[in-house]
Amino acid sequence: MKKQIQSLMLASLVLGTASAALAGAYGEKGTAEEIPAAAPSGEEAAGPVMRRSDGFVTDAETARGLYAEVGSLYAEEYHPTIVGDAQFNKTWAQLAYGREMWEVGVALPSYEYLHQEGVGTLKDFTDLRLWAKVLPIRTKLFTFGGGLVVTFPTAGSGLGTDEYGFEPFVTGAVQAGPASIRYSGGYNVYTAPSAPLAKDTFDSFDENLAVLAPVCEHVVLRTELTHQHLTVNDGDPVMVVPGADVRFDLGNNVDLLLRPSVGVGITEAPDWQVGLGLAVNAGGL
């Protein structure tokens, strides 16, 4: 418990420092007397911001103001030849704040339920994650940048690593007509766990390839291909995750988003999953 409290205090300090630093480096420097621009440029003039779901944190896009999302996911994995089938449920929440060139955010500890027949059940909160990213190269056709995700050991017994994690990543996007093709990749390394666990037990290479395309002003379709290489056993879970964003304009530059998704496991991943996110984006903040 002491380590969990210390991790929460440290996470709060890190997030506040990152936000202030990025605001100073990339933020608006105008004063009350500044004459507003005639029109926004780049993607801000093109309409609603499109975001990945599974790859939200490392996406080559940023929140324009305050973004808050809660959601739930259910998945099943079948084991016809080995120990029993597994069911998994996760309820999660995340907050992000940013501008066109930068974003900081926090993924609050999710509550997870894992049951495997013949093995047992685990249910508790997981680790806390903070992230920060910058997109210094941003044109109408191409976006490129990078960032860092930091994991804090706040989880209950059995569902966390009990170690600090650091994942530097690169992210980019290419505009192909109305569609956006995006890729991100990062290496997640954790502080060494205690014996008998190997020092790279929790390390992994994570990548996400996605295509997002607007159907109309209020609907965006997305398909993501996720891949994770697990260092400890050379595992390679791969999953295809299609979904959609349905946007409702609440006025005053505030949007409500419904974000349904489904998933199909390709290799070493849950056989199927279904999820739903509910988000509010307050662009005026």
mmCIF file with all atom_site columns, C-alpha atoms in Angstrom, residues 46-182:
data_model
loop_
_atom_site.group_PDB
_atom_site.id
_atom_site.type_symbol
_atom_site.label_atom_id
_atom_site.label_alt_id
_atom_site.label_comp_id
_atom_site.label_asym_id
_atom_site.label_entity_id
_atom_site.label_seq_id
_atom_site.pdbx_PDB_ins_code
_atom_site.Cartn_x
_atom_site.Cartn_y
_atom_site.Cartn_z
_atom_site.occupancy
_atom_site.B_iso_or_equiv
_atom_site.pdbx_formal_charge
_atom_site.auth_seq_id
_atom_site.auth_comp_id
_atom_site.auth_asym_id
_atom_site.auth_atom_id
_atom_site.pdbx_PDB_model_num
ATOM 1   C CA . ALA A 1 46  ? -10.776 20.388  -41.368 1.00 0.00 ? 46  ALA A CA 1
ATOM 2   C CA . GLY A 1 47  ? -13.414 19.297  -38.862 1.00 0.00 ? 47  GLY A CA 1
ATOM 3   C CA . PRO A 1 48  ? -13.609 16.938  -35.912 1.00 0.00 ? 48  PRO A CA 1
ATOM 4   C CA . VAL A 1 49  ? -10.396 15.307  -34.728 1.00 0.00 ? 49  VAL A CA 1
ATOM 5   C CA . MET A 1 50  ? -10.190 11.569  -35.507 1.00 0.00 ? 50  MET A CA 1
ATOM 6   C CA . ARG A 1 51  ? -8.663  9.301   -32.830 1.00 0.00 ? 51  ARG A CA 1
ATOM 7   C CA . ARG A 1 52  ? -7.701  5.662   -32.591 1.00 0.00 ? 52  ARG A CA 1
ATOM 8   C CA . SER A 1 53  ? -9.239  3.548   -29.836 1.00 0.00 ? 53  SER A CA 1
ATOM 9   C CA . ASP A 1 54  ? -6.806  0.781   -28.911 1.00 0.00 ? 54  ASP A CA 1
ATOM 10  C CA . GLY A 1 55  ? -3.882  3.004   -29.906 1.00 0.00 ? 55  GLY A CA 1
ATOM 11  C CA . PHE A 1 56  ? -5.268  6.200   -28.382 1.00 0.00 ? 56  PHE A CA 1
ATOM 12  C CA . VAL A 1 57  ? -2.256  6.999   -26.190 1.00 0.00 ? 57  VAL A CA 1
ATOM 13  C CA . THR A 1 58  ? 0.351   6.700   -28.966 1.00 0.00 ? 58  THR A CA 1
ATOM 14  C CA . ASP A 1 59  ? -1.861  8.123   -31.728 1.00 0.00 ? 59  ASP A CA 1
ATOM 15  C CA . ALA A 1 60  ? -0.432  10.707  -34.145 1.00 0.00 ? 60  ALA A CA 1
ATOM 16  C CA . GLU A 1 61  ? -3.170  13.086  -33.026 1.00 0.00 ? 61  GLU A CA 1
ATOM 17  C CA . THR A 1 62  ? -3.833  15.226  -29.978 1.00 0.00 ? 62  THR A CA 1
ATOM 18  C CA . ALA A 1 63  ? -6.711  16.452  -27.878 1.00 0.00 ? 63  ALA A CA 1
ATOM 19  C CA . ARG A 1 64  ? -7.718  20.039  -28.633 1.00 0.00 ? 64  ARG A CA 1
ATOM 20  C CA . GLY A 1 65  ? -8.661  21.051  -25.121 1.00 0.00 ? 65  GLY A CA 1
ATOM 21  C CA . LEU A 1 66  ? -9.906  18.583  -22.519 1.00 0.00 ? 66  LEU A CA 1
ATOM 22  C CA . TYR A 1 67  ? -10.808 14.993  -23.443 1.00 0.00 ? 67  TYR A CA 1
ATOM 23  C CA . ALA A 1 68  ? -12.393 12.553  -20.970 1.00 0.00 ? 68  ALA A CA 1
ATOM 24  C CA . GLU A 1 69  ? -13.448 8.981   -21.712 1.00 0.00 ? 69  GLU A CA 1
ATOM 25  C CA . VAL A 1 70  ? -14.858 6.014   -19.798 1.00 0.00 ? 70  VAL A CA 1
ATOM 26  C CA . GLY A 1 71  ? -15.482 2.589   -21.244 1.00 0.00 ? 71  GLY A CA 1
ATOM 27  C CA . SER A 1 72  ? -15.779 -1.138  -20.809 1.00 0.00 ? 72  SER A CA 1
ATOM 28  C CA . LEU A 1 73  ? -14.462 -4.133  -22.733 1.00 0.00 ? 73  LEU A CA 1
ATOM 29  C CA . TYR A 1 74  ? -15.354 -7.828  -22.644 1.00 0.00 ? 74  TYR A CA 1
ATOM 30  C CA . ALA A 1 75  ? -13.259 -10.584 -24.253 1.00 0.00 ? 75  ALA A CA 1
ATOM 31  C CA . GLU A 1 76  ? -13.118 -14.373 -24.419 1.00 0.00 ? 76  GLU A CA 1
ATOM 32  C CA . GLU A 1 77  ? -10.325 -16.762 -25.341 1.00 0.00 ? 77  GLU A CA 1
ATOM 33  C CA . TYR A 1 78  ? -10.931 -20.445 -26.053 1.00 0.00 ? 78  TYR A CA 1
ATOM 34  C CA . HIS A 1 79  ? -8.452  -23.217 -25.269 1.00 0.00 ? 79  HIS A CA 1
ATOM 35  C CA . PRO A 1 80  ? -9.727  -26.472 -26.804 1.00 0.00 ? 80  PRO A CA 1
ATOM 36  C CA . THR A 1 81  ? -6.550  -28.471 -26.169 1.00 0.00 ? 81  THR A CA 1
ATOM 37  C CA . ILE A 1 82  ? -5.137  -26.985 -22.950 1.00 0.00 ? 82  ILE A CA 1
ATOM 38  C CA . VAL A 1 83  ? -6.407  -25.602 -19.640 1.00 0.00 ? 83  VAL A CA 1
ATOM 39  C CA . GLY A 1 84  ? -9.860  -23.989 -19.658 1.00 0.00 ? 84  GLY A CA 1
ATOM 40  C CA . ASP A 1 85  ? -11.346 -21.086 -21.570 1.00 0.00 ? 85  ASP A CA 1
ATOM 41  C CA . ALA A 1 86  ? -10.872 -17.540 -20.256 1.00 0.00 ? 86  ALA A CA 1
ATOM 42  C CA . GLN A 1 87  ? -13.186 -14.565 -19.861 1.00 0.00 ? 87  GLN A CA 1
ATOM 43  C CA . PHE A 1 88  ? -11.964 -11.011 -19.344 1.00 0.00 ? 88  PHE A CA 1
ATOM 44  C CA . ASN A 1 89  ? -13.698 -7.728  -18.499 1.00 0.00 ? 89  ASN A CA 1
ATOM 45  C CA . LYS A 1 90  ? -12.135 -4.293  -18.075 1.00 0.00 ? 90  LYS A CA 1
ATOM 46  C CA . THR A 1 91  ? -13.680 -0.969  -17.045 1.00 0.00 ? 91  THR A CA 1
ATOM 47  C CA . TRP A 1 92  ? -11.439 2.023   -17.623 1.00 0.00 ? 92  TRP A CA 1
ATOM 48  C CA . ALA A 1 93  ? -11.184 5.819   -17.701 1.00 0.00 ? 93  ALA A CA 1
ATOM 49  C CA . GLN A 1 94  ? -8.696  8.246   -19.228 1.00 0.00 ? 94  GLN A CA 1
ATOM 50  C CA . LEU A 1 95  ? -8.164  12.004  -19.366 1.00 0.00 ? 95  LEU A CA 1
ATOM 51  C CA . ALA A 1 96  ? -6.133  13.983  -21.895 1.00 0.00 ? 96  ALA A CA 1
ATOM 52  C CA . TYR A 1 97  ? -5.360  17.643  -22.410 1.00 0.00 ? 97  TYR A CA 1
ATOM 53  C CA . GLY A 1 98  ? -3.539  19.178  -25.317 1.00 0.00 ? 98  GLY A CA 1
ATOM 54  C CA . ARG A 1 99  ? -3.213  21.479  -28.276 1.00 0.00 ? 99  ARG A CA 1
ATOM 55  C CA . GLU A 1 100 ? -2.358  20.890  -31.912 1.00 0.00 ? 100 GLU A CA 1
ATOM 56  C CA . MET A 1 101 ? 1.321   20.151  -31.227 1.00 0.00 ? 101 MET A CA 1
ATOM 57  C CA . TRP A 1 102 ? 1.266   18.351  -27.855 1.00 0.00 ? 102 TRP A CA 1
ATOM 58  C CA . GLU A 1 103 ? -0.754  16.268  -25.423 1.00 0.00 ? 103 GLU A CA 1
ATOM 59  C CA . VAL A 1 104 ? -0.485  14.958  -21.866 1.00 0.00 ? 104 VAL A CA 1
ATOM 60  C CA . GLY A 1 105 ? -2.792  12.395  -20.324 1.00 0.00 ? 105 GLY A CA 1
ATOM 61  C CA . VAL A 1 106 ? -3.507  9.883   -17.622 1.00 0.00 ? 106 VAL A CA 1
ATOM 62  C CA . ALA A 1 107 ? -5.007  6.401   -17.919 1.00 0.00 ? 107 ALA A CA 1
ATOM 63  C CA . LEU A 1 108 ? -6.505  5.778   -14.490 1.00 0.00 ? 108 LEU A CA 1
ATOM 64  C CA . PRO A 1 109 ? -6.157  2.313   -12.963 1.00 0.00 ? 109 PRO A CA 1
ATOM 65  C CA . SER A 1 110 ? -8.751  0.154   -14.701 1.00 0.00 ? 110 SER A CA 1
ATOM 66  C CA . TYR A 1 111 ? -10.803 -2.425  -12.863 1.00 0.00 ? 111 TYR A CA 1
ATOM 67  C CA . GLU A 1 112 ? -10.253 -5.855  -14.397 1.00 0.00 ? 112 GLU A CA 1
ATOM 68  C CA . TYR A 1 113 ? -11.896 -9.235  -13.954 1.00 0.00 ? 113 TYR A CA 1
ATOM 69  C CA . LEU A 1 114 ? -10.150 -12.335 -15.295 1.00 0.00 ? 114 LEU A CA 1
ATOM 70  C CA . HIS A 1 115 ? -11.539 -15.844 -14.980 1.00 0.00 ? 115 HIS A CA 1
ATOM 71  C CA . GLN A 1 116 ? -10.043 -18.994 -16.430 1.00 0.00 ? 116 GLN A CA 1
ATOM 72  C CA . GLU A 1 117 ? -11.744 -22.338 -16.031 1.00 0.00 ? 117 GLU A CA 1
ATOM 73  C CA . GLY A 1 118 ? -9.689  -24.721 -13.963 1.00 0.00 ? 118 GLY A CA 1
ATOM 74  C CA . VAL A 1 119 ? -7.350  -21.941 -12.818 1.00 0.00 ? 119 VAL A CA 1
ATOM 75  C CA . GLY A 1 120 ? -9.357  -19.371 -10.892 1.00 0.00 ? 120 GLY A CA 1
ATOM 76  C CA . THR A 1 121 ? -10.368 -15.707 -10.822 1.00 0.00 ? 121 THR A CA 1
ATOM 77  C CA . LEU A 1 122 ? -8.487  -12.429 -10.430 1.00 0.00 ? 122 LEU A CA 1
ATOM 78  C CA . LYS A 1 123 ? -10.197 -9.069  -9.958  1.00 0.00 ? 123 LYS A CA 1
ATOM 79  C CA . ASP A 1 124 ? -8.662  -5.785  -8.878  1.00 0.00 ? 124 ASP A CA 1
ATOM 80  C CA . PHE A 1 125 ? -7.397  -2.419  -10.086 1.00 0.00 ? 125 PHE A CA 1
ATOM 81  C CA . THR A 1 126 ? -4.398  -2.258  -12.425 1.00 0.00 ? 126 THR A CA 1
ATOM 82  C CA . ASP A 1 127 ? -1.456  0.095   -12.860 1.00 0.00 ? 127 ASP A CA 1
ATOM 83  C CA . LEU A 1 128 ? -1.671  3.846   -13.467 1.00 0.00 ? 128 LEU A CA 1
ATOM 84  C CA . ARG A 1 129 ? -0.206  5.237   -16.706 1.00 0.00 ? 129 ARG A CA 1
ATOM 85  C CA . LEU A 1 130 ? 0.812   8.773   -17.684 1.00 0.00 ? 130 LEU A CA 1
ATOM 86  C CA . TRP A 1 131 ? 1.820   9.911   -21.138 1.00 0.00 ? 131 TRP A CA 1
ATOM 87  C CA . ALA A 1 132 ? 3.166   12.951  -22.931 1.00 0.00 ? 132 ALA A CA 1
ATOM 88  C CA . LYS A 1 133 ? 3.799   13.443  -26.642 1.00 0.00 ? 133 LYS A CA 1
ATOM 89  C CA . VAL A 1 134 ? 4.759   16.137  -29.100 1.00 0.00 ? 134 VAL A CA 1
ATOM 90  C CA . LEU A 1 135 ? 4.099   16.343  -32.845 1.00 0.00 ? 135 LEU A CA 1
ATOM 91  C CA . PRO A 1 136 ? 6.699   18.833  -34.110 1.00 0.00 ? 136 PRO A CA 1
ATOM 92  C CA . ILE A 1 137 ? 6.184   17.860  -37.777 1.00 0.00 ? 137 ILE A CA 1
ATOM 93  C CA . ARG A 1 138 ? 2.620   18.540  -38.811 1.00 0.00 ? 138 ARG A CA 1
ATOM 94  C CA . THR A 1 139 ? 1.453   19.344  -42.333 1.00 0.00 ? 139 THR A CA 1
ATOM 95  C CA . LYS A 1 140 ? -1.739  18.755  -44.278 1.00 0.00 ? 140 LYS A CA 1
ATOM 96  C CA . LEU A 1 141 ? -0.350  15.455  -45.592 1.00 0.00 ? 141 LEU A CA 1
ATOM 97  C CA . PHE A 1 142 ? 2.077   14.219  -42.940 1.00 0.00 ? 142 PHE A CA 1
ATOM 98  C CA . THR A 1 143 ? 2.402   14.150  -39.154 1.00 0.00 ? 143 THR A CA 1
ATOM 99  C CA . PHE A 1 144 ? 5.319   12.839  -37.114 1.00 0.00 ? 144 PHE A CA 1
ATOM 100 C CA . GLY A 1 145 ? 6.335   12.929  -33.479 1.00 0.00 ? 145 GLY A CA 1
ATOM 101 C CA . GLY A 1 146 ? 6.976   10.907  -30.384 1.00 0.00 ? 146 GLY A CA 1
ATOM 102 C CA . GLY A 1 147 ? 6.427   10.624  -26.694 1.00 0.00 ? 147 GLY A CA 1
ATOM 103 C CA . LEU A 1 148 ? 6.777   8.642   -23.508 1.00 0.00 ? 148 LEU A CA 1
ATOM 104 C CA . VAL A 1 149 ? 4.385   6.467   -21.484 1.00 0.00 ? 149 VAL A CA 1
ATOM 105 C CA . VAL A 1 150 ? 5.248   5.910   -17.814 1.00 0.00 ? 150 VAL A CA 1
ATOM 106 C CA . THR A 1 151 ? 3.589   3.121   -15.788 1.00 0.00 ? 151 THR A CA 1
ATOM 107 C CA . PHE A 1 152 ? 3.311   3.318   -11.999 1.00 0.00 ? 152 PHE A CA 1
ATOM 108 C CA . PRO A 1 153 ? 2.838   0.188   -9.815  1.00 0.00 ? 153 PRO A CA 1
ATOM 109 C CA . THR A 1 154 ? -0.566  0.970   -8.309  1.00 0.00 ? 154 THR A CA 1
ATOM 110 C CA . ALA A 1 155 ? -2.234  -2.383  -9.080  1.00 0.00 ? 155 ALA A CA 1
ATOM 111 C CA . GLY A 1 156 ? -3.553  -4.874  -6.591  1.00 0.00 ? 156 GLY A CA 1
ATOM 112 C CA . SER A 1 157 ? -1.889  -8.250  -6.226  1.00 0.00 ? 157 SER A CA 1
ATOM 113 C CA . GLY A 1 158 ? -1.899  -10.380 -9.377  1.00 0.00 ? 158 GLY A CA 1
ATOM 114 C CA . LEU A 1 159 ? -2.943  -7.832  -12.019 1.00 0.00 ? 159 LEU A CA 1
ATOM 115 C CA . GLY A 1 160 ? 0.069   -5.531  -12.130 1.00 0.00 ? 160 GLY A CA 1
ATOM 116 C CA . THR A 1 161 ? 3.823   -5.742  -12.546 1.00 0.00 ? 161 THR A CA 1
ATOM 117 C CA . ASP A 1 162 ? 4.780   -4.128  -9.206  1.00 0.00 ? 162 ASP A CA 1
ATOM 118 C CA . GLU A 1 163 ? 7.429   -2.302  -11.242 1.00 0.00 ? 163 GLU A CA 1
ATOM 119 C CA . TYR A 1 164 ? 7.826   1.053   -13.007 1.00 0.00 ? 164 TYR A CA 1
ATOM 120 C CA . GLY A 1 165 ? 7.527   0.961   -16.790 1.00 0.00 ? 165 GLY A CA 1
ATOM 121 C CA . PHE A 1 166 ? 8.872   3.333   -19.450 1.00 0.00 ? 166 PHE A CA 1
ATOM 122 C CA . GLU A 1 167 ? 7.784   3.228   -23.088 1.00 0.00 ? 167 GLU A CA 1
ATOM 123 C CA . PRO A 1 168 ? 9.316   5.714   -25.521 1.00 0.00 ? 168 PRO A CA 1
ATOM 124 C CA . PHE A 1 169 ? 7.455   5.669   -28.821 1.00 0.00 ? 169 PHE A CA 1
ATOM 125 C CA . VAL A 1 170 ? 7.354   7.219   -32.276 1.00 0.00 ? 170 VAL A CA 1
ATOM 126 C CA . THR A 1 171 ? 4.124   7.978   -34.106 1.00 0.00 ? 171 THR A CA 1
ATOM 127 C CA . GLY A 1 172 ? 3.170   9.193   -37.538 1.00 0.00 ? 172 GLY A CA 1
ATOM 128 C CA . ALA A 1 173 ? 0.277   9.670   -39.946 1.00 0.00 ? 173 ALA A CA 1
ATOM 129 C CA . VAL A 1 174 ? -0.201  10.103  -43.697 1.00 0.00 ? 174 VAL A CA 1
ATOM 130 C CA . GLN A 1 175 ? -3.322  11.714  -45.113 1.00 0.00 ? 175 GLN A CA 1
ATOM 131 C CA . ALA A 1 176 ? -4.742  9.802   -48.098 1.00 0.00 ? 176 ALA A CA 1
ATOM 132 C CA . GLY A 1 177 ? -7.687  11.854  -49.293 1.00 0.00 ? 177 GLY A CA 1
ATOM 133 C CA . PRO A 1 178 ? -10.245 11.909  -46.474 1.00 0.00 ? 178 PRO A CA 1
ATOM 134 C CA . ALA A 1 179 ? -8.627  8.870   -44.799 1.00 0.00 ? 179 ALA A CA 1
ATOM 135 C CA . SER A 1 180 ? -5.746  8.928   -42.336 1.00 0.00 ? 180 SER A CA 1
ATOM 136 C CA . ILE A 1 181 ? -3.196  6.072   -42.226 1.00 0.00 ? 181 ILE A CA 1
ATOM 137 C CA . ARG A 1 182 ? -1.399  5.902   -38.891 1.00 0.00 ? 182 ARG A CA 1
#
